[in-house]
Coordinates of N, CA and C and ligand atoms in Angstrom, one line a residue:
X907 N 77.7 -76.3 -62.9 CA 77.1 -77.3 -63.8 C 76.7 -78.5 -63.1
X908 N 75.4 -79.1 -63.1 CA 75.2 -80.4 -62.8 C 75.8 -81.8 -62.7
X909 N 75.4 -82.6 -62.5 CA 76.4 -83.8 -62.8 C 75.7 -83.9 -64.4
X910 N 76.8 -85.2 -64.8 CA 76.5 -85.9 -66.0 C 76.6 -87.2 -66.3
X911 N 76.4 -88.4 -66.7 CA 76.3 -89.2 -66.4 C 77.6 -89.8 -67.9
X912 N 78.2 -90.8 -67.7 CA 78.6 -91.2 -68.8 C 78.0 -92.8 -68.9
X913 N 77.4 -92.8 -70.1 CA 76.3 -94.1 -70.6 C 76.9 -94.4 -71.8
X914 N 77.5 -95.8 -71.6 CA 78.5 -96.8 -72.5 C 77.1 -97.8 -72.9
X915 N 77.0 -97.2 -74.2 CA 75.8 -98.6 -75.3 C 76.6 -99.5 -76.1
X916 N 76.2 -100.4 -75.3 CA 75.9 -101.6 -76.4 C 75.3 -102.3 -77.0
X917 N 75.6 -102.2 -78.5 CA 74.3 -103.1 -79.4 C 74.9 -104.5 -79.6
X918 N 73.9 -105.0 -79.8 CA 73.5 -106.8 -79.9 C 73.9 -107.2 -81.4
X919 N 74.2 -106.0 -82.3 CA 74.3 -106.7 -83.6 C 75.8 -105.6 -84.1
X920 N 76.0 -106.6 -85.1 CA 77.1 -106.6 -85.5 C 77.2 -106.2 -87.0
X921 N 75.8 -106.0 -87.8 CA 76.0 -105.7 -88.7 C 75.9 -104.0 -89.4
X922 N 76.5 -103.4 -90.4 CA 76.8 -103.0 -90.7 C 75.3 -101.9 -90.5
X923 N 74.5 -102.3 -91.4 CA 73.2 -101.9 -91.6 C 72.2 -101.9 -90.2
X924 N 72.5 -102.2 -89.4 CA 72.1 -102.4 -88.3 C 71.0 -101.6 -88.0
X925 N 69.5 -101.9 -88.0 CA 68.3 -101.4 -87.3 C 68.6 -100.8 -85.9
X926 N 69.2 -102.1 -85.0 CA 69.6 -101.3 -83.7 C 70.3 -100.4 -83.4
X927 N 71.4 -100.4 -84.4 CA 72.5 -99.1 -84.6 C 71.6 -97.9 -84.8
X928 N 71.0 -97.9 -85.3 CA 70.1 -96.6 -85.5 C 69.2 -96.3 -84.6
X929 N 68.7 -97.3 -84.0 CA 68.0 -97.0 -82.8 C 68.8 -96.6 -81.9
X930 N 70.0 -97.3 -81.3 CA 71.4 -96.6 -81.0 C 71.4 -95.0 -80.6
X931 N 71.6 -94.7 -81.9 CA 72.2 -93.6 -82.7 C 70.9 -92.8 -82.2
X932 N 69.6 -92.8 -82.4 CA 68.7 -92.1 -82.0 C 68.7 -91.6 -80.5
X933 N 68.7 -92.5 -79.9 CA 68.8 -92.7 -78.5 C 69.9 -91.7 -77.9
X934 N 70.8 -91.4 -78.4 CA 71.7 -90.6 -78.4 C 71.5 -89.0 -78.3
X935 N 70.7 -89.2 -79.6 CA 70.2 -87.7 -80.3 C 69.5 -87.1 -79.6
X936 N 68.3 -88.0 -79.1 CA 67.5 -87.4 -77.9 C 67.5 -87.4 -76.5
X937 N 68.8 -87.9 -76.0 CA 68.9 -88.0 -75.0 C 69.2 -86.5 -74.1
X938 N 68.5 -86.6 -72.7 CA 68.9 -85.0 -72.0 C 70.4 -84.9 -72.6
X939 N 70.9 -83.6 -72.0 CA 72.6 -83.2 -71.8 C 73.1 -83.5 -71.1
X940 N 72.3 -84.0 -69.7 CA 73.5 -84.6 -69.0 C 73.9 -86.2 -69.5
X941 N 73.4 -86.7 -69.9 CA 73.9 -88.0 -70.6 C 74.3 -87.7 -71.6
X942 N 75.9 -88.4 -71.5 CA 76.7 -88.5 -72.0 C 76.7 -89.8 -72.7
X943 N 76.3 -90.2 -73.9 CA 76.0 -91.2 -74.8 C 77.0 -91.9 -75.4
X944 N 77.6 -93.1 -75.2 CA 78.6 -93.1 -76.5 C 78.7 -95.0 -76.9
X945 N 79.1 -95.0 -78.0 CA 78.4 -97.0 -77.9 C 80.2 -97.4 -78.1
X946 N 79.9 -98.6 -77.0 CA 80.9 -99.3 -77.1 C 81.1 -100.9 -77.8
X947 N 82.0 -100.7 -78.7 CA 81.8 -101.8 -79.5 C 82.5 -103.6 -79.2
X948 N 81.6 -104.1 -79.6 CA 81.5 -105.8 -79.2 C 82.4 -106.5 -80.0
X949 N 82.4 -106.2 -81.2 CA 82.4 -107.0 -82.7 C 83.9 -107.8 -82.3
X950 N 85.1 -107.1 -82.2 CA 86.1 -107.4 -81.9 C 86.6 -108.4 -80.8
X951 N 85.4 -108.5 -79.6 CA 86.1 -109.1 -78.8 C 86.0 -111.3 -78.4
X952 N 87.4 -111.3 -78.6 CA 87.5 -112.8 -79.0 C 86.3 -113.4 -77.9
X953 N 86.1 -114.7 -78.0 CA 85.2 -115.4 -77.9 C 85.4 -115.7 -76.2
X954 N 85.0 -115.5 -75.5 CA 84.9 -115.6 -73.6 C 85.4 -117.4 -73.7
X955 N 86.7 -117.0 -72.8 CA 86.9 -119.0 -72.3 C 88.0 -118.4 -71.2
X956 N 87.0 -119.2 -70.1 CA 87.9 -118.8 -68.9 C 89.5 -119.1 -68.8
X957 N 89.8 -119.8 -69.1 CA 91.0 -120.1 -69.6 C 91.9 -118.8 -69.5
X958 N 91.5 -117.5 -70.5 CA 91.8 -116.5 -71.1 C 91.8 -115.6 -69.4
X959 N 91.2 -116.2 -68.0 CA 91.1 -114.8 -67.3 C 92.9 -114.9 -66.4
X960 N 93.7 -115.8 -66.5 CA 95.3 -115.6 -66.4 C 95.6 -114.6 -67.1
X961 N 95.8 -114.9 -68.9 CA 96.5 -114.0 -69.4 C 95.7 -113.3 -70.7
X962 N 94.4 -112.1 -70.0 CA 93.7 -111.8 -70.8 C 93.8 -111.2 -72.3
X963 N 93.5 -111.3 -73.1 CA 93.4 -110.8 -74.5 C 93.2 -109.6 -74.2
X964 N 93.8 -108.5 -74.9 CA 93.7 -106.7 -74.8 C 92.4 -106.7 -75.0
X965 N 91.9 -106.7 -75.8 CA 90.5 -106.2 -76.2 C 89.5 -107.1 -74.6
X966 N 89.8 -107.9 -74.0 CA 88.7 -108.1 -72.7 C 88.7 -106.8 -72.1
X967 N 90.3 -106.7 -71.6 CA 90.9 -105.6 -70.9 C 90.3 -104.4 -70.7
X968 N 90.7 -103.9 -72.1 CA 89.9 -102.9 -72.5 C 88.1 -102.5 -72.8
X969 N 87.9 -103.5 -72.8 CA 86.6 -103.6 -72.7 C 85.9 -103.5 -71.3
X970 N 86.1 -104.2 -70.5 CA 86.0 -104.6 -68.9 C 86.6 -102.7 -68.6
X971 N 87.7 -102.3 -68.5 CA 88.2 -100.7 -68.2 C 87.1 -100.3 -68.8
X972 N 86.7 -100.4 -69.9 CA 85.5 -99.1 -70.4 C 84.2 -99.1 -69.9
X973 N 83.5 -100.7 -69.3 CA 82.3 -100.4 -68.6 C 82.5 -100.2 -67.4
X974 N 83.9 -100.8 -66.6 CA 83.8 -99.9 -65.5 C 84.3 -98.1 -65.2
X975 N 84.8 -97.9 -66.0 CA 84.6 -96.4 -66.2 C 82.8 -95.8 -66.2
X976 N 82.3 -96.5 -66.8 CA 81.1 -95.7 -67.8 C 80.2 -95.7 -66.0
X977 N 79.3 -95.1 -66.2 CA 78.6 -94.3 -65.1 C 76.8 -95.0 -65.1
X978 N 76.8 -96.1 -66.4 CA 75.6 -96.8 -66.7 C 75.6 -97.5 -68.0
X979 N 75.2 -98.1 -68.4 CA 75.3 -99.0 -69.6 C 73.5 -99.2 -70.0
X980 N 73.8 -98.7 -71.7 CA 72.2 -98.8 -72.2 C 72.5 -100.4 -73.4
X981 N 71.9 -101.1 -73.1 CA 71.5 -102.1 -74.0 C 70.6 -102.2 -75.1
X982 N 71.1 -101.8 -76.9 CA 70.2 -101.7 -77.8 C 70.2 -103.4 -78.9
X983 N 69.5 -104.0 -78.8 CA 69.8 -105.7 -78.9 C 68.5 -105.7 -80.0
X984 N 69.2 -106.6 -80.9 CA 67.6 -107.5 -81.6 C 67.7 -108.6 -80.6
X985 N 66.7 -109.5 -81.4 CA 66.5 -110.6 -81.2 C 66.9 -111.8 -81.7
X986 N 67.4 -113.0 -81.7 CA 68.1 -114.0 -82.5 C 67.4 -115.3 -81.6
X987 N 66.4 -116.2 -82.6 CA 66.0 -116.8 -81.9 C 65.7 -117.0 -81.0
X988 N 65.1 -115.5 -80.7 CA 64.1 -115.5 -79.4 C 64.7 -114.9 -78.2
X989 N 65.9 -115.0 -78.5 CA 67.4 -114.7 -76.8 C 68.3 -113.5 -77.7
X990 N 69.1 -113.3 -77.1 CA 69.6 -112.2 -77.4 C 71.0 -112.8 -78.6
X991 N 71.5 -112.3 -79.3 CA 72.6 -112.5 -80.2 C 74.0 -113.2 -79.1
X992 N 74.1 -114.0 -80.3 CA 75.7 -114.4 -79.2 C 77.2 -113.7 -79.0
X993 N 76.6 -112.6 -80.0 CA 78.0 -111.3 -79.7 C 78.0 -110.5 -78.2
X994 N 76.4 -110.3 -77.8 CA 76.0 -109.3 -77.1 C 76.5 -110.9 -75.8
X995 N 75.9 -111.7 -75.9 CA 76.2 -112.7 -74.4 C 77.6 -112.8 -74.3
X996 N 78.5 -112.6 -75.6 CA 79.8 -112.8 -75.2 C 80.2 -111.8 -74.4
X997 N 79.9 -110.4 -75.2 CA 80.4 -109.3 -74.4 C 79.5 -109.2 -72.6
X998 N 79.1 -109.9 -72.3 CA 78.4 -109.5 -71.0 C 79.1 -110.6 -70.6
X999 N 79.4 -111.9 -70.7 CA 80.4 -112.6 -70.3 C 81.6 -112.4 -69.7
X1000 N 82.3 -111.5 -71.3 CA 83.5 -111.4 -70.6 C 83.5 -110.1 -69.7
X1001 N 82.7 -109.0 -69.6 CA 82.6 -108.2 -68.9 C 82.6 -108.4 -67.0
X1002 N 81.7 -110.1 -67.4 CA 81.4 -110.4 -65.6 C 82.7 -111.3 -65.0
X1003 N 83.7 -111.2 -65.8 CA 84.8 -111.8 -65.0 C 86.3 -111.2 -65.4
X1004 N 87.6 -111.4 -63.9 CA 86.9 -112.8 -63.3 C 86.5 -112.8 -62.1
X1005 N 86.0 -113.7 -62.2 CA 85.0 -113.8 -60.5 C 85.2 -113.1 -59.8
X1006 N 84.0 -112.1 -59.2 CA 84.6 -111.5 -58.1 C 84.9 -109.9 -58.7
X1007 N 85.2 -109.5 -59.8 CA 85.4 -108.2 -60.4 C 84.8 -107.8 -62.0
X1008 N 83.4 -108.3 -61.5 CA 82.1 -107.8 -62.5 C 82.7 -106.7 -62.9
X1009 N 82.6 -106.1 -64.2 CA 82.3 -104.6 -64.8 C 81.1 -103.9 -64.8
X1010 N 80.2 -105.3 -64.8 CA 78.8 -104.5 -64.8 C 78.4 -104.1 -63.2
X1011 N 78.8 -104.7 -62.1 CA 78.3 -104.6 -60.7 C 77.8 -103.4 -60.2
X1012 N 76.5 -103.3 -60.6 CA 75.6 -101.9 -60.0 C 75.5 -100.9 -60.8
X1013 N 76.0 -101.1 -62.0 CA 75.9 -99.9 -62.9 C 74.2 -100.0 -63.3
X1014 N 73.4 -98.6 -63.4 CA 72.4 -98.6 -63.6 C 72.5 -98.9 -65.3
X1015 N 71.2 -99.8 -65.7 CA 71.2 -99.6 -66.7 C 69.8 -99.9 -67.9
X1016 N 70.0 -100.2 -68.7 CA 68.4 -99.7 -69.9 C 68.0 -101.1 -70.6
X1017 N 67.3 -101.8 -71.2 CA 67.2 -101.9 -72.2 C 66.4 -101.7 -73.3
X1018 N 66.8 -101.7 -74.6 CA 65.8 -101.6 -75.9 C 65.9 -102.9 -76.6
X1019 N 65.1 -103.0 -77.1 CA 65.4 -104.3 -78.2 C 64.2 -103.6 -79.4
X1020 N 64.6 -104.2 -80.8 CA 64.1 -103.4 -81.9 C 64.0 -104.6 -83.1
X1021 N 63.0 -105.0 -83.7 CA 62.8 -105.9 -85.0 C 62.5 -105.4 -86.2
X1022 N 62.3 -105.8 -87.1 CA 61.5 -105.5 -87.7 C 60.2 -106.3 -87.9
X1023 N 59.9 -107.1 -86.4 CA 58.4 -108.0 -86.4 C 58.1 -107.3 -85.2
X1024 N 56.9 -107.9 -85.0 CA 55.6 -107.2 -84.7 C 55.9 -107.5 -82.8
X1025 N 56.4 -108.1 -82.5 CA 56.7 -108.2 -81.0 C 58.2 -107.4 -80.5
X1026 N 58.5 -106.8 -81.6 CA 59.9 -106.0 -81.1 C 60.8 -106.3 -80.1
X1027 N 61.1 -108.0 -80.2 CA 62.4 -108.6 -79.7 C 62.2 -108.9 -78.3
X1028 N 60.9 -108.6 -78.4 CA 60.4 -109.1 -76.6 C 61.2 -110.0 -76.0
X1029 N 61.5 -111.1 -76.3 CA 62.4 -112.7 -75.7 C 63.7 -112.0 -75.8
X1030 N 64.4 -111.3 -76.8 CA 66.1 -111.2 -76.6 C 66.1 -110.1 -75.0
X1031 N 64.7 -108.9 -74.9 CA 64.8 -108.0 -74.1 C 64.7 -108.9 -72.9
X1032 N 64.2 -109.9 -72.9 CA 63.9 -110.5 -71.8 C 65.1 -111.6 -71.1
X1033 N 65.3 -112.4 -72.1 CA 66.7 -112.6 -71.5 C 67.5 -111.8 -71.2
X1034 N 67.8 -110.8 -71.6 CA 68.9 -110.2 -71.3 C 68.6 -109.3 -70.0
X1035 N 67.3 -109.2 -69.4 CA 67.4 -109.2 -68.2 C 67.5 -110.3 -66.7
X1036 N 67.2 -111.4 -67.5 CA 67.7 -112.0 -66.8 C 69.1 -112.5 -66.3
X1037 N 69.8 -112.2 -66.9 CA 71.4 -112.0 -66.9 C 71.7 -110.7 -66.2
X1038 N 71.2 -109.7 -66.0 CA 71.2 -108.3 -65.6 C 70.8 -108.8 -64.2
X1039 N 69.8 -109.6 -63.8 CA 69.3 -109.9 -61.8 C 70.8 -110.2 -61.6
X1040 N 71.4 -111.2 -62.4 CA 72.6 -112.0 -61.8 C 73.5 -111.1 -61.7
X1041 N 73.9 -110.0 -62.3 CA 75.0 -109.2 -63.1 C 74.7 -108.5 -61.6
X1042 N 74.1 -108.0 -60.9 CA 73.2 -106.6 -60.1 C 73.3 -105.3 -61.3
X1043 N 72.9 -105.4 -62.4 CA 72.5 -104.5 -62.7 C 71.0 -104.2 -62.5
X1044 N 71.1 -103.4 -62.0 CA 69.4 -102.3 -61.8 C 68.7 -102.5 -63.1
X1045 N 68.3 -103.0 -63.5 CA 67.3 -102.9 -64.6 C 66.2 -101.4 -65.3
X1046 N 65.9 -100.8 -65.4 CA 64.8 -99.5 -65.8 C 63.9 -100.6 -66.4
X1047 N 62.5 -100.6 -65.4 CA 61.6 -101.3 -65.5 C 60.6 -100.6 -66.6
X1048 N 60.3 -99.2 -66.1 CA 59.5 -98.9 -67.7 C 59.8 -97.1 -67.5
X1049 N 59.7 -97.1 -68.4 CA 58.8 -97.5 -69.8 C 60.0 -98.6 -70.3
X1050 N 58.8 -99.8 -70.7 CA 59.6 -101.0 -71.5 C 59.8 -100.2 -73.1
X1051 N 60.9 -100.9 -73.4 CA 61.2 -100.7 -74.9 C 60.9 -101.8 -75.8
X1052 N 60.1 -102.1 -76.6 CA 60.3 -103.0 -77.5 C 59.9 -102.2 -78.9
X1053 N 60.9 -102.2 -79.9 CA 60.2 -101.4 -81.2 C 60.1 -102.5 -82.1
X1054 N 58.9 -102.4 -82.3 CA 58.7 -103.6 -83.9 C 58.4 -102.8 -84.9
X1055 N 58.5 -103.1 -86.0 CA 58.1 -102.5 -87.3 C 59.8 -101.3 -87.5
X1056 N 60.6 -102.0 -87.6 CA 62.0 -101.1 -87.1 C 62.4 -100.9 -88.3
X1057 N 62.2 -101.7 -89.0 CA 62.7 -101.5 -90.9 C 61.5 -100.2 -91.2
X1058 N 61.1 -99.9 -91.0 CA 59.6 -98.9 -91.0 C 59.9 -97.2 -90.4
X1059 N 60.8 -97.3 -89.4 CA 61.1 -96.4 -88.9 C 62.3 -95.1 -89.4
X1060 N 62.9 -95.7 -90.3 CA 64.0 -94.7 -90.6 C 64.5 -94.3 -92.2
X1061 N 64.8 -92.8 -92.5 CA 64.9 -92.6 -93.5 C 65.8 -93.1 -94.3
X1062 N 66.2 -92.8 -95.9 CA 67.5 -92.9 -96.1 C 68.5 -92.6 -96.0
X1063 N 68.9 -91.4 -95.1 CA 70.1 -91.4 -94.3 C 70.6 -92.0 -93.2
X1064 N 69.5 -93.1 -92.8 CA 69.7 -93.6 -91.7 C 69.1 -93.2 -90.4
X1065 N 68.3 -92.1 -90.5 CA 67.7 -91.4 -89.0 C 66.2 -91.3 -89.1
X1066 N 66.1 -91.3 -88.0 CA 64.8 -91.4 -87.3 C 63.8 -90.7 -88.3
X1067 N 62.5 -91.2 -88.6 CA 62.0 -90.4 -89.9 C 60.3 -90.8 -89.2
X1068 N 60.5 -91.1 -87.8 CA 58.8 -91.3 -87.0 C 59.0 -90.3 -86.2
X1069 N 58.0 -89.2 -86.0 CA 57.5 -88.8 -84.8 C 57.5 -88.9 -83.2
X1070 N 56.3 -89.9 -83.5 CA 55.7 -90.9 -82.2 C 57.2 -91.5 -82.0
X1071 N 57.5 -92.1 -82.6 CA 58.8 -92.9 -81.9 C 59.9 -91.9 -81.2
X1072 N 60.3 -90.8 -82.2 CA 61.5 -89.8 -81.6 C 60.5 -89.4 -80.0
X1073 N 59.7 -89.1 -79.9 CA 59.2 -88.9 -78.6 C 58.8 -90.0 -77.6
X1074 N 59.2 -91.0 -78.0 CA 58.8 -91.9 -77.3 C 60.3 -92.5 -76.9
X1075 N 61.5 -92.2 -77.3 CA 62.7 -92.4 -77.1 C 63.1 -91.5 -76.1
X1076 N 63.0 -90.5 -76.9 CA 62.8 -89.1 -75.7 C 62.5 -89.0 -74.4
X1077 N 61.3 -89.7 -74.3 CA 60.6 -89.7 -72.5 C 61.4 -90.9 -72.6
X1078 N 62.0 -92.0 -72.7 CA 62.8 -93.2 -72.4 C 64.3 -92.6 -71.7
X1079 N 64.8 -91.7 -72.5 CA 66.0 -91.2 -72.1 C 65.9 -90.4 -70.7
X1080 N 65.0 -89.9 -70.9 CA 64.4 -88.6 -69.5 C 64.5 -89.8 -68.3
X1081 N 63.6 -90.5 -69.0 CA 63.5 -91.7 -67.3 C 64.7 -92.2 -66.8
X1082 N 65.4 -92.6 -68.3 CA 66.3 -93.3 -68.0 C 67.5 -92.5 -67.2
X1083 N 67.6 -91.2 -67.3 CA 68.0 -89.9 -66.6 C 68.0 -90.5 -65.1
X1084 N 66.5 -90.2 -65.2 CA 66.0 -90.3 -63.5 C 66.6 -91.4 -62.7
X1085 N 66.7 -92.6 -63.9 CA 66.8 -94.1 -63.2 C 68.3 -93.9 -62.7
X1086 N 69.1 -93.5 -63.6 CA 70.8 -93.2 -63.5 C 70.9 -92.4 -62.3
X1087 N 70.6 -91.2 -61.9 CA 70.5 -90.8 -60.7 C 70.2 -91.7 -59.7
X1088 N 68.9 -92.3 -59.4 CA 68.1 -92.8 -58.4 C 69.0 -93.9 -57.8
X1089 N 69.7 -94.4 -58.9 CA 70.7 -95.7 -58.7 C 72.3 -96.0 -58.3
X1090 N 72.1 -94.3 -58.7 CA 73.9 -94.4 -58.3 C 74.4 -94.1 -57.4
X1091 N 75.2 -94.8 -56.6 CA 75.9 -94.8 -55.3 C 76.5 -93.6 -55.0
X1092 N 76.5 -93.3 -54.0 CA 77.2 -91.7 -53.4 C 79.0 -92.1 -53.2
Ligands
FNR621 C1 66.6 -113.0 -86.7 N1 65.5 -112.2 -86.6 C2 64.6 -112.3 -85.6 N2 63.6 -111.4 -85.4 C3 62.7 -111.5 -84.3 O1 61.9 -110.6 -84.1 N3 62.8 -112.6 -83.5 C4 63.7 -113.6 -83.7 O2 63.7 -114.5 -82.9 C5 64.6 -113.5 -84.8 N4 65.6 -114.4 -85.0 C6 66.7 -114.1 -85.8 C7 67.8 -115.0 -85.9 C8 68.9 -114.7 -86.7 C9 70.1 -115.5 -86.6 C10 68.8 -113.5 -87.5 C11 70.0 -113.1 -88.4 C12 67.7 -112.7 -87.5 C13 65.4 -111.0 -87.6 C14 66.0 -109.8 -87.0 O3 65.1 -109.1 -86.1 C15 66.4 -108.8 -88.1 O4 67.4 -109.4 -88.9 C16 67.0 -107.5 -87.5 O5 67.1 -106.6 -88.6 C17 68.3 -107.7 -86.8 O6 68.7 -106.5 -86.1 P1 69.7 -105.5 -86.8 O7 70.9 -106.3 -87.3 O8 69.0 -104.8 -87.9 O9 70.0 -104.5 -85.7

């Protein structure tokens, strides 16, 4: 058997109904077999203050243990005034410390960002790579992701109900395949 990769996602939103979640959740569905897809959740973890890196809160802990386990990390984010949500900056916060023992350090990784406006979260996708230079995460330069018109995209069960988009996720995951290989350390 080949290798496989294990890809810990995190989304940027926190709500229930979540566009990204679904975009998520798609990303999943179409992704090769060797990606190993699974989303790790933000919602829970208390608010990053250094203070906390003496005698950490379990859920940092555990959080920090699970992206350094994971083998790549995919980012599915809206947009919130233009930058990325403050759940998703907390969780990359507390992931980068403390000093000196990043979780994210060199893990290859993705992003998507998804609206339901017409620029498909361009500025949240974009900060959040700029946090990623600092982080060394490898970025997957393209195919860029931005989906707008995201309320547009999915049935009422919650799944993908476009075409053009399931294949367009599809060749996303394929690359993102390639990128996970190209980037990971021997
Ligand atoms: C938004 N929304 C939004 N959309 C956008 O394209 N650019 C933006 O800057 C913002 N800003 C923003 C701020 C805040 C506080 C909220 C709550 C929303 C709209 C946003 O894209 C929409 O609510 C999405 O559905 C949120 O993503 P999820 O929760 O569906 O994944």
């Amino acid at each position: 058997m080949g290798k496989t990769y294990d890809v810990a996602t995190i989304i940027g939103s926190l709500r229930k109904e979540s566009l990204n979640r679904k975009v998520a959740n798609a990303l999943a569905e179409v992704a090769p077999p060797e990606l190993k897809v699974s989303i790790v959740e933000i919602g829970d973890l208390p608010l990053y203050n250094q203070d906390g890196d003496q005698n950490p809160p379990a859920p940092w802990t555990q959080f920090r243990d699970r992206i350094k386990a994971a083998d790549a990390v995919l980012f599915v984010t809206p947009e919130y005034n233009r930058s990325v949500p403050a759940a998703l900056k907390n969780a990359i916060d507390v992931g980068s410390r403390p000093y000196g023992q990043s979780a994210w350090n060199a893990k290859p990784g993705a992003v998507v960002s998804a609206s339901p406006g017409g620029i498909g979260g361009f500025g949240a996708n974009h900060h959040l790579r700029q946090s990623l230079v600092f982080l060394n995460v490898p970025a997957m330069q393209q195919p860029e992701a931005y989906i707008g018109g995201a309320d547009k995209l999915f049935g009422p069960d919650g799944r993908l109900a476009n075409d053009s988009t399931r294949k367009f996720l599809q060749a996303f995951m394929q690359a993102f395949s390639t990128w996970i290989a190209a980037n990971t350390r021997a």
